Amino acid sequence: MNKIEIIPLGGIGEFGMNCMGIRYADEMIIVDAGMGFPEETPFGVDISIPNFDFLEEYRDDLTAIILTHGHEDHIGALSYILRKFNLPVYSSRFTLALTEKRLSEFDMLGDVLLHRVSAGDSIEIGNFRIEFIHASHSLVECFSLAIHTPVGTLIHTGDYKIDDTPVIGKPYDLKMLSRIGDEGVLALLCDSTNSTVPGRTPSEQAVIPAFEEIFEQTEGRLIVSTFSSSMHRLQIIFDIAHEFGRKVCVLGRSMQKNVEIAEELGLLKITHGTMIDLGTSRALDDDEICYLVTGSQGEVRAALWNMATSTYKGMEVEKGDTVVLSARIIPGNEKNISRLIGHLYKRGANIIEEKRRLVHVSGHASQEDIRIMVETARPKFVVPIHGEYRMLFRQKEFIKNHVAGYTDDNIVLIENGNILEIDQYAATVVEKRDLHKTFIDEESMEEIEYDVVRERKKLAYGGAISLVVTIDKASHRLAGDPQITFQGVAGLNPMNGFAASAREAVAQSISEMKPEQIADRNVFKENLRIHLKRYIQKELSSRPVIVTTIVEV
Ligand SMILES: [Zn+2]
């Protein structure tokens, strides 16, 4: 087979859960293993991961996992894939540090081979040779990948923007990309998240003026909330706080952990004495403190939500506080953020949002960044990745209309579960698989069966009925009245004697059964369930979940 196969398991046609298999001649590497956060919470499930069972048929082909960067939607599902397939993992020092933290939470650290690579490195894994291109993004130590195969070279951009003046680290390595472009690129797999946005994405430094103004004008306490992974932003806030004579207190577990890791690795540079703990912060005057907190998406367990609705370790938002929401709204979080802002206003805080001041810039490539990417890499084929279908489509339209040499024939739209074959002549989807997501229970962090989610849905819409029937072991006859209890069943009025008539109906149906129908308890149980189901449907027009229990005396 002289073709490359590209098999996305997630991240195409949706936001998050990025994961892709790339296969050549019985060898397959996986790029990223991310979590997703379903927009409409399906019945108590807040987290999804790709369906890794799909990879079972490729078990013998799998050779490695490459992580482009450390965002949750690229590394969050790593422990789940590693439990099924113990593969070596390659990534940057910072991404691996975040990964190690996650794996140790699952007690898996000892079992996994982690290989540290740096920008500019080239490694060989079987038939693949992979070069790591330094990419600028909202996080640090991120990669685009040049994946060389005997058929040709793929560029996987990861998440990126072309930032000429990042706060931490170097600009996007266009020189290296251009050199690989000179050598010839077969296909570019390109981030589409911001493909609907015209122009260039502003540099991470673009938020500095607004923050300087805010620090200068604010008299009370300052509370800044941003993503705990936005390293450039955190550096800016530490720097400006120091400049304007405020100490910084970091609140929220994920933010504290990330700051600790980044400082340890020398990525974050915090002037000695600037960062203080909560206890020390309480003794300071209002204009001497800046709290850096988690919860910019209105997450109900995060520090900011607690400070706005009750207290966080004795800290609460008060009249005179200024709260800066230095983040974009991730689709699906609109309602929670709106509620959070309501609570903050109720407490008398002044709120500064992205809409009103330039306190946030995106980490993703806008249209002109995408143009630079395509013109530098000069691929034969473009495959938009990372984003909802609308964004993939808009990337295709933009490139078609604005970059010479690209048409419907060499920009290919794919979906999760597609198998895209690429060679020198064509890029064609040859197969479409139906991949449902795997859901994760947030309490136990274990996988939830698809059937369980379906059952929860039925419970949510129909409620539940529990039926307990007591049977005499010897005579197979009823011993006492059946017991029926209802939970959340619509159309049920407890005052009109419906429970009593349902009980009678059950007793009646049992009296009509032959002893041998009752003797087989499983058959009996199922018959009871069906009888009651029909009765409820006829009387109440509802379809609750029915749980039957047989007690023998
Ligand atoms: Zn990212």
Coordinates of C-alpha atoms and ligand atoms in Angstrom, one line a residue:
M1 CA 0.0 0.0 0.0
N2 CA 1.6 3.2 -1.1
K3 CA -0.8 5.5 0.7
I4 CA -1.1 7.3 4.0
E5 CA -4.3 6.9 5.9
I6 CA -5.6 9.7 8.1
I7 CA -8.2 8.6 10.7
P8 CA -9.6 11.4 13.0
L9 CA -11.1 10.0 16.2
G10 CA -12.2 13.4 17.5
G11 CA -11.8 17.2 17.0
I12 CA -13.2 17.3 13.5
G13 CA -16.7 18.9 13.4
E14 CA -16.6 19.6 17.1
F15 CA -14.7 21.8 19.6
G16 CA -12.2 19.7 21.7
M17 CA -11.5 16.0 22.0
N18 CA -8.7 16.2 19.4
C19 CA -7.2 12.9 18.4
M20 CA -6.0 11.5 15.1
G21 CA -4.5 8.3 13.8
I22 CA -2.0 8.5 11.0
R23 CA -1.1 5.1 9.3
Y24 CA 1.4 4.0 6.8
A25 CA 2.2 0.4 5.9
D26 CA 1.0 -1.3 9.0
E27 CA 2.3 1.3 11.3
M28 CA 0.2 3.9 13.0
I29 CA 1.0 6.9 15.2
I30 CA -1.6 8.8 17.3
V31 CA -1.4 12.6 17.4
D32 CA -3.0 14.0 20.6
A33 CA -5.5 12.4 22.9
G34 CA -7.8 15.1 24.1
M35 CA -10.9 15.4 26.3
G36 CA -14.1 17.0 25.1
F37 CA -16.7 19.0 27.0
P38 CA -20.1 18.3 25.5
E39 CA -22.0 21.6 25.1
E40 CA -25.3 20.2 26.1
T41 CA -24.6 18.2 29.2
P42 CA -26.1 14.8 28.4
F43 CA -27.6 13.8 31.8
G44 CA -24.8 14.3 34.2
V45 CA -22.0 13.7 31.8
D46 CA -19.6 16.7 31.5
I47 CA -16.6 15.0 29.9
S48 CA -16.2 12.9 26.8
I49 CA -13.2 11.1 25.2
P50 CA -12.7 9.6 21.8
N51 CA -13.9 6.0 21.3
F52 CA -10.5 4.3 21.7
D53 CA -12.1 0.8 21.2
F54 CA -12.1 1.7 17.6
L55 CA -8.3 1.4 17.6
E56 CA -8.5 -2.3 18.7
E57 CA -8.3 -3.4 15.0
Y58 CA -5.1 -1.5 14.7
R59 CA -3.6 -2.8 17.9
D60 CA -0.6 -4.4 16.3
D61 CA 0.1 -1.3 14.1
L62 CA 0.2 1.3 16.9
T63 CA 3.7 2.6 17.7
A64 CA 3.5 5.9 19.5
I65 CA 1.5 8.9 20.7
I66 CA 2.7 12.4 19.9
L67 CA 1.3 15.3 21.9
T68 CA 1.4 18.7 20.1
H69 CA 0.8 20.7 23.3
G70 CA -0.6 20.6 26.9
H71 CA -4.2 21.8 26.6
E72 CA -6.8 19.5 28.1
D73 CA -8.5 19.0 24.7
H74 CA -5.2 17.5 23.4
I75 CA -3.9 15.6 26.5
G76 CA -6.9 15.0 28.7
A77 CA -7.7 11.5 27.4
L78 CA -4.2 10.3 27.6
S79 CA -4.6 8.1 30.6
Y80 CA -7.7 6.4 29.0
I81 CA -5.9 5.5 25.7
L82 CA -2.8 4.4 27.6
R83 CA -4.9 2.0 29.7
K84 CA -5.9 0.2 26.5
F85 CA -2.7 0.6 24.5
N86 CA 0.6 1.0 26.4
L87 CA 2.5 3.2 23.9
P88 CA 5.5 5.5 24.3
V89 CA 4.5 9.2 24.4
Y90 CA 6.6 12.0 22.8
S91 CA 6.3 15.7 23.6
S92 CA 7.9 18.9 25.0
R93 CA 9.2 19.3 28.5
F94 CA 6.3 21.4 29.6
T95 CA 3.6 19.2 28.0
L96 CA 5.1 16.2 29.6
A97 CA 5.2 18.0 33.0
L98 CA 1.4 18.6 32.7
T99 CA 1.0 15.0 31.5
E100 CA 3.0 13.6 34.4
K101 CA 0.7 15.4 36.8
R102 CA -2.4 13.8 35.2
L103 CA -0.9 10.4 35.0
S104 CA 0.1 10.4 38.7
E105 CA -3.5 11.3 39.6
F106 CA -4.4 8.0 38.0
D107 CA -1.4 6.2 39.6
M108 CA -0.1 5.4 36.1
L109 CA 3.2 7.3 36.1
G110 CA 5.4 4.2 36.6
D111 CA 4.0 2.3 33.6
V112 CA 4.4 4.9 30.9
L113 CA 7.4 5.7 28.7
L114 CA 7.6 9.5 28.2
H115 CA 10.1 10.8 25.7
R116 CA 11.1 14.5 25.9
V117 CA 11.6 16.3 22.6
S118 CA 12.5 19.9 21.8
A119 CA 11.6 22.2 18.9
G120 CA 13.9 21.5 16.0
D121 CA 14.3 17.8 16.9
S122 CA 13.8 15.0 14.5
I123 CA 13.0 11.5 15.6
E124 CA 12.4 8.2 13.8
I125 CA 9.6 5.9 14.7
G126 CA 9.5 2.9 12.2
N127 CA 8.7 4.3 8.8
F128 CA 7.9 7.7 10.2
R129 CA 10.3 10.5 10.7
I130 CA 8.9 13.4 12.8
E131 CA 10.2 16.9 13.1
F132 CA 9.0 19.2 15.8
I133 CA 8.3 22.8 14.7
H134 CA 8.1 25.5 17.4
A135 CA 4.5 26.8 17.3
S136 CA 3.1 29.9 19.0
H137 CA -0.2 29.5 20.8
S138 CA -1.8 30.7 24.1
L139 CA 0.2 27.9 25.9
V140 CA 4.0 27.5 25.8
E141 CA 6.3 24.8 24.3
C142 CA 3.8 23.8 21.6
F143 CA 4.6 22.0 18.3
S144 CA 3.4 21.8 14.8
L145 CA 4.6 18.4 13.4
A146 CA 6.2 17.6 10.1
I147 CA 5.5 13.9 9.6
H148 CA 7.7 12.4 6.9
T149 CA 6.6 9.1 5.3
P150 CA 7.8 7.3 2.2
V151 CA 4.7 8.6 0.4
G152 CA 5.3 12.2 1.4
T153 CA 5.3 14.7 4.2
L154 CA 2.3 15.8 6.3
I155 CA 2.3 18.9 8.4
H156 CA 0.0 18.8 11.4
T157 CA -0.3 22.3 12.7
G158 CA -1.5 21.4 16.2
D159 CA -3.1 24.6 17.7
Y160 CA -1.2 27.7 16.6
K161 CA -1.2 31.3 15.7
I162 CA 1.5 33.2 13.9
D163 CA 2.7 35.4 16.9
D164 CA 5.7 37.5 16.0
T165 CA 6.1 38.8 19.6
P166 CA 4.9 36.2 22.1
V167 CA 5.5 37.0 25.8
I168 CA 7.3 33.7 26.6
G169 CA 9.5 32.0 24.0
K170 CA 10.1 32.6 20.4
P171 CA 7.8 33.5 17.4
Y172 CA 6.3 30.7 15.3
D173 CA 9.3 29.0 13.5
L174 CA 8.4 30.0 9.9
K175 CA 11.9 29.4 8.8
M176 CA 11.8 25.8 9.6
L177 CA 8.3 25.5 8.1
S178 CA 9.6 27.2 4.9
R179 CA 12.5 24.8 4.7
I180 CA 10.1 21.8 4.9
G181 CA 7.9 23.6 2.3
D182 CA 11.0 23.7 0.0
E183 CA 11.5 20.0 0.4
G184 CA 7.8 19.4 -0.5
V185 CA 4.7 18.9 1.5
L186 CA 2.0 16.5 0.5
A187 CA -0.7 17.6 2.9
L188 CA -1.3 20.3 5.5
L189 CA -3.7 19.4 8.4
C190 CA -4.6 22.9 9.6
D191 CA -6.3 24.3 12.7
S192 CA -9.6 25.9 11.8
T193 CA -10.8 27.2 15.2
N194 CA -10.5 30.8 14.2
S195 CA -11.0 30.5 10.5
T196 CA -14.1 32.7 10.5
V197 CA -12.1 35.6 11.9
P198 CA -10.6 38.1 9.3
G199 CA -7.1 39.5 9.6
R200 CA -4.3 38.4 11.9
T201 CA -4.7 37.2 15.4
P202 CA -3.2 39.8 17.7
S203 CA 0.0 38.9 19.5
E204 CA -0.1 37.8 23.2
Q205 CA 1.4 41.2 24.0
A206 CA -1.6 43.0 22.7
V207 CA -3.4 42.9 26.0
I208 CA -0.6 44.7 27.9
P209 CA -2.0 48.3 27.4
A210 CA -5.5 47.4 28.7
F211 CA -4.0 45.7 31.7
E212 CA -1.7 48.6 32.4
E213 CA -4.7 51.0 32.3
I214 CA -6.7 48.7 34.6
F215 CA -3.9 48.4 37.1
E216 CA -3.4 52.1 37.0
Q217 CA -7.0 53.1 37.5
T218 CA -8.2 50.5 40.0
E219 CA -8.3 51.5 43.6
G220 CA -9.9 48.5 45.2
R221 CA -8.9 44.9 45.0
L222 CA -8.2 43.4 41.6
I223 CA -9.4 39.9 40.7
V224 CA -8.3 38.6 37.4
S225 CA -9.6 35.3 36.0
T226 CA -8.1 33.6 33.0
F227 CA -7.5 30.1 31.8
S228 CA -5.0 28.4 34.1
S229 CA -3.0 27.3 31.1
S230 CA -2.7 30.8 29.4
M231 CA 1.0 31.2 30.3
H232 CA 1.7 34.4 28.4
R233 CA -1.3 36.0 30.1
L234 CA -0.1 34.9 33.6
Q235 CA 3.4 36.3 32.9
I236 CA 1.9 39.7 31.8
I237 CA -0.2 39.9 35.0
F238 CA 2.7 39.0 37.3
D239 CA 4.9 41.7 35.5
I240 CA 2.3 44.5 35.6
A241 CA 1.3 43.7 39.2
H242 CA 4.9 44.1 40.2
E243 CA 5.2 47.3 38.1
F244 CA 2.1 48.8 39.9
G245 CA 3.0 47.7 43.4
R246 CA 0.5 44.9 43.8
K247 CA 1.3 41.4 45.1
V248 CA -0.3 38.4 43.3
C249 CA -2.1 35.6 45.1
V250 CA -3.1 32.6 42.9
L251 CA -6.3 30.8 43.8
G252 CA -7.7 27.6 42.4
R253 CA -5.9 24.3 42.3
S254 CA -5.2 24.0 38.5
M255 CA -3.9 27.5 38.3
Q256 CA -1.6 27.0 41.4
K257 CA -0.3 23.7 39.9
N258 CA 0.4 25.2 36.4
V259 CA 2.1 28.3 37.9
E260 CA 4.3 26.0 40.0
I261 CA 5.3 23.8 37.1
A262 CA 5.9 26.7 34.7
E263 CA 8.0 28.6 37.3
E264 CA 10.0 25.4 38.1
L265 CA 10.8 25.0 34.4
G266 CA 11.9 28.6 34.2
L267 CA 9.1 29.4 31.7
L268 CA 7.3 31.8 34.1
K269 CA 9.5 34.5 35.6
I270 CA 8.1 35.9 38.7
T271 CA 10.0 38.7 40.5
H272 CA 10.9 37.5 44.0
G273 CA 8.3 38.4 46.6
T274 CA 5.6 39.2 44.1
M275 CA 3.7 36.0 44.6
I276 CA 2.1 35.6 48.1
D277 CA -0.2 33.1 49.8
L278 CA -3.8 33.8 50.8
G279 CA -3.0 34.3 54.5
T280 CA -0.4 37.0 53.7
S281 CA -2.8 38.7 51.2
R282 CA -5.4 39.3 53.9
A283 CA -3.1 41.7 55.8
L284 CA -2.6 43.9 52.7
D285 CA -4.5 47.0 51.7
D286 CA -7.1 46.7 48.9
D287 CA -4.9 48.5 46.4
E288 CA -1.9 46.3 47.1
I289 CA -3.4 43.0 46.0
C290 CA -4.3 41.2 42.8
Y291 CA -6.0 37.8 43.0
L292 CA -5.4 35.5 40.0
V293 CA -8.2 33.0 40.0
T294 CA -9.7 30.1 38.1
G295 CA -13.3 30.1 36.9
S296 CA -13.4 32.4 33.9
Q297 CA -16.0 30.0 32.2
G298 CA -18.4 30.1 35.1
E299 CA -17.4 26.7 36.4
V300 CA -19.3 26.1 39.5
R301 CA -16.5 24.4 41.4
A302 CA -13.9 27.0 40.6
A303 CA -12.5 29.7 42.9
L304 CA -14.3 32.7 41.2
W305 CA -17.7 31.1 41.4
N306 CA -17.3 30.3 45.0
M307 CA -16.0 33.9 45.7
A308 CA -19.1 35.3 43.9
T309 CA -21.7 33.1 45.5
S310 CA -20.4 32.3 48.9
T311 CA -16.8 32.2 50.0
Y312 CA -13.6 30.6 48.8
K313 CA -11.4 29.9 51.9
G314 CA -12.9 32.9 53.6
M315 CA -12.5 35.1 50.5
E316 CA -15.5 36.7 48.8
V317 CA -16.1 39.3 46.2
E318 CA -17.1 42.6 47.8
K319 CA -18.3 46.0 46.8
G320 CA -15.4 48.0 45.3
D321 CA -13.7 44.9 43.8
T322 CA -12.8 44.9 40.1
V323 CA -13.1 41.6 38.4
V324 CA -11.4 41.1 35.0
L325 CA -12.6 38.2 32.9
S326 CA -9.5 37.7 30.7
A327 CA -10.8 34.9 28.5
R328 CA -13.1 34.1 25.7
I329 CA -16.4 32.4 26.2
I330 CA -16.0 28.7 25.1
P331 CA -19.2 27.7 23.2
G332 CA -21.6 26.1 25.6
N333 CA -20.5 28.1 28.7
E334 CA -22.6 31.3 27.8
K335 CA -25.2 30.6 30.5
N336 CA -22.9 29.8 33.3
I337 CA -20.8 32.9 32.6
S338 CA -23.9 35.0 32.4
R339 CA -25.0 33.7 35.8
L340 CA -21.5 34.3 37.2
I341 CA -21.5 37.9 36.0
G342 CA -25.0 38.3 37.6
H343 CA -23.7 37.2 41.0
L344 CA -20.7 39.5 40.7
Y345 CA -22.9 42.5 40.0
K346 CA -25.1 41.6 42.9
R347 CA -22.1 41.8 45.2
G348 CA -21.3 45.3 43.9
A349 CA -18.2 44.4 41.8
N350 CA -17.0 46.3 38.7
I351 CA -16.6 43.8 35.8
I352 CA -14.3 44.1 32.8
E353 CA -15.0 41.7 30.0
E354 CA -13.3 40.9 26.7
K355 CA -16.1 42.7 24.9
R356 CA -15.3 46.1 26.5
R357 CA -11.5 46.1 26.8
L358 CA -8.8 44.2 25.0
V359 CA -8.1 41.9 27.9
H360 CA -8.0 38.7 25.9
V361 CA -6.6 37.6 22.6
S362 CA -7.1 34.2 20.9
G363 CA -4.5 31.5 20.7
H364 CA -5.7 30.4 17.3
A365 CA -4.9 31.4 13.7
S366 CA -7.2 33.9 12.0
Q367 CA -7.6 34.0 8.2
E368 CA -4.4 35.8 7.5
D369 CA -2.4 33.5 9.8
I370 CA -3.9 30.6 7.8
R371 CA -2.8 32.3 4.6
I372 CA 0.8 32.5 6.0
M373 CA 0.7 28.9 7.0
V374 CA -0.5 27.7 3.6
E375 CA 1.9 30.0 1.6
T376 CA 4.8 28.9 3.7
A377 CA 4.2 25.2 3.7
R378 CA 2.9 25.1 0.1
P379 CA 1.1 21.7 0.5
K380 CA -0.4 19.7 -2.3
F381 CA -3.6 19.1 -0.3
V382 CA -5.1 21.0 2.7
V383 CA -7.2 19.2 5.3
P384 CA -8.9 21.5 7.8
I385 CA -8.9 20.1 11.3
H386 CA -9.8 21.3 14.9
G387 CA -13.2 23.0 14.8
E388 CA -16.9 22.7 14.2
Y389 CA -17.9 21.9 10.6
R390 CA -18.8 25.5 10.0
M391 CA -15.2 26.5 10.8
L392 CA -13.7 23.7 8.6
F393 CA -15.9 24.8 5.8
R394 CA -14.9 28.5 6.2
Q395 CA -11.2 27.6 6.2
K396 CA -11.8 25.8 2.9
E397 CA -13.7 28.8 1.4
F398 CA -11.0 31.2 2.6
I399 CA -8.1 29.3 1.1
K400 CA -10.0 28.7 -2.1
N401 CA -10.8 32.3 -2.5
H402 CA -7.6 33.9 -1.3
V403 CA -4.6 31.6 -1.9
A404 CA -3.6 30.8 -5.5
G405 CA -3.6 27.2 -6.6
Y406 CA -6.2 25.8 -4.3
T407 CA -9.6 24.5 -5.4
D408 CA -12.3 22.1 -4.4
D409 CA -10.0 19.3 -5.6
N410 CA -7.2 19.8 -3.2
I411 CA -8.9 21.0 -0.1
V412 CA -10.6 18.1 1.6
L413 CA -13.2 18.2 4.3
I414 CA -13.4 15.2 6.6
E415 CA -15.3 14.1 9.7
N416 CA -14.6 12.0 12.7
G417 CA -14.5 8.3 11.8
N418 CA -13.6 9.0 8.2
I419 CA -10.6 7.2 6.7
L420 CA -8.8 9.6 4.3
E421 CA -6.3 8.0 1.9
I422 CA -3.6 10.3 0.6
D423 CA -1.0 9.7 -2.1
Q424 CA 0.8 11.9 -4.6
Y425 CA -2.3 11.9 -6.9
A426 CA -5.4 12.2 -4.6
A427 CA -6.8 12.6 -1.2
T428 CA -10.0 10.6 -0.9
V429 CA -12.3 9.5 1.9
V430 CA -12.6 5.8 1.3
E431 CA -14.6 4.8 4.4
K432 CA -16.9 6.4 6.9
R433 CA -17.2 4.8 10.4
D434 CA -19.8 5.7 13.0
L435 CA -17.8 6.6 16.1
H436 CA -19.9 7.4 19.1
K437 CA -18.2 9.2 22.0
T438 CA -17.1 7.6 25.2
F439 CA -18.5 9.5 28.3
I440 CA -16.6 10.0 31.6
D441 CA -18.2 10.2 35.0
E442 CA -16.8 13.3 36.7
E443 CA -16.9 11.9 40.2
S444 CA -15.1 8.6 39.6
M445 CA -13.4 9.7 36.3
E446 CA -14.2 6.3 35.0
E447 CA -15.8 5.5 31.6
I448 CA -19.6 5.3 31.6
E449 CA -21.2 2.7 29.2
Y450 CA -23.2 4.2 26.4
D451 CA -26.3 2.2 27.7
V452 CA -26.0 4.0 31.1
V453 CA -26.3 7.4 29.4
R454 CA -29.3 6.2 27.4
E455 CA -30.9 4.9 30.7
R456 CA -30.3 8.3 32.4
K457 CA -31.9 10.0 29.4
K458 CA -35.0 7.8 29.8
L459 CA -35.1 8.5 33.6
A460 CA -34.8 12.2 33.0
Y461 CA -37.7 12.3 30.5
G462 CA -39.9 9.6 31.9
G463 CA -39.2 9.2 35.6
A464 CA -39.1 5.8 37.3
I465 CA -41.5 3.3 38.8
S466 CA -40.4 0.7 41.3
L467 CA -42.6 -2.4 41.7
V468 CA -42.0 -4.9 44.5
V469 CA -44.0 -8.2 44.4
T470 CA -43.9 -10.7 47.2
I471 CA -44.5 -14.3 46.1
D472 CA -45.0 -17.5 48.2
K473 CA -42.1 -19.8 47.4
A474 CA -44.2 -23.0 47.5
S475 CA -47.5 -22.0 45.9
H476 CA -46.2 -19.3 43.5
R477 CA -49.1 -17.1 44.5
L478 CA -49.1 -13.5 45.7
A479 CA -48.3 -13.1 49.4
G480 CA -49.5 -9.6 50.2
D481 CA -50.2 -6.5 48.0
P482 CA -47.7 -5.4 45.3
Q483 CA -45.9 -2.2 46.3
I484 CA -45.6 0.5 43.7
T485 CA -43.6 3.8 44.1
F486 CA -43.3 6.6 41.5
Q487 CA -40.5 9.0 41.0
G488 CA -40.8 11.9 38.6
V489 CA -43.6 10.4 36.5
A490 CA -45.6 13.0 34.6
G491 CA -49.4 13.1 34.7
L492 CA -49.5 11.3 38.1
N493 CA -51.8 12.8 40.8
P494 CA -51.1 11.0 44.1
M495 CA -54.5 12.1 45.4
N496 CA -56.7 10.3 42.7
G497 CA -55.9 6.8 43.8
F498 CA -53.8 5.9 40.7
A499 CA -51.3 4.0 42.8
A500 CA -54.1 1.8 44.2
S501 CA -55.6 1.1 40.8
A502 CA -52.1 0.3 39.4
R503 CA -51.6 -2.1 42.3
E504 CA -54.9 -3.8 41.5
A505 CA -54.0 -4.1 37.8
V506 CA -50.7 -5.8 38.7
A507 CA -52.5 -8.2 41.2
Q508 CA -55.1 -9.0 38.5
S509 CA -52.4 -9.8 35.9
I510 CA -50.6 -12.1 38.3
S511 CA -53.8 -14.0 39.2
E512 CA -54.3 -14.6 35.4
M513 CA -50.8 -16.1 35.0
K514 CA -50.2 -19.9 35.2
P515 CA -48.0 -21.2 38.0
E516 CA -45.3 -22.2 35.6
Q517 CA -45.1 -18.7 34.2
I518 CA -44.4 -17.5 37.7
A519 CA -42.1 -20.3 38.6
D520 CA -39.5 -19.0 36.2
R521 CA -38.7 -15.8 38.1
N522 CA -36.9 -14.1 35.2
V523 CA -39.8 -14.7 32.8
F524 CA -42.2 -13.6 35.6
K525 CA -40.3 -10.4 36.2
E526 CA -40.2 -9.4 32.5
N527 CA -43.9 -10.2 32.1
L528 CA -44.8 -8.0 35.1
R529 CA -42.7 -5.2 33.7
I530 CA -44.5 -5.4 30.3
H531 CA -47.9 -5.5 31.9
L532 CA -47.2 -2.5 34.1
K533 CA -45.6 -0.6 31.2
R534 CA -48.7 -1.1 29.0
Y535 CA -51.0 -0.1 31.8
I536 CA -49.0 3.1 32.5
Q537 CA -48.8 4.0 28.9
K538 CA -52.6 3.6 28.5
E539 CA -53.5 5.5 31.6
L540 CA -50.9 8.2 31.8
S541 CA -49.3 8.3 28.3
S542 CA -45.8 8.3 29.8
R543 CA -42.9 5.9 29.5
P544 CA -41.1 5.7 32.8
V545 CA -38.2 3.3 33.5
I546 CA -39.8 0.4 35.4
V547 CA -37.7 -1.6 38.0
T548 CA -39.3 -4.8 39.3
T549 CA -38.2 -6.7 42.3
I550 CA -39.5 -10.1 43.4
V551 CA -39.4 -11.1 47.0
E552 CA -39.9 -14.7 48.0
V553 CA -41.3 -15.7 51.3
Ligands
ZN1 ZN -4.6 24.6 22.4

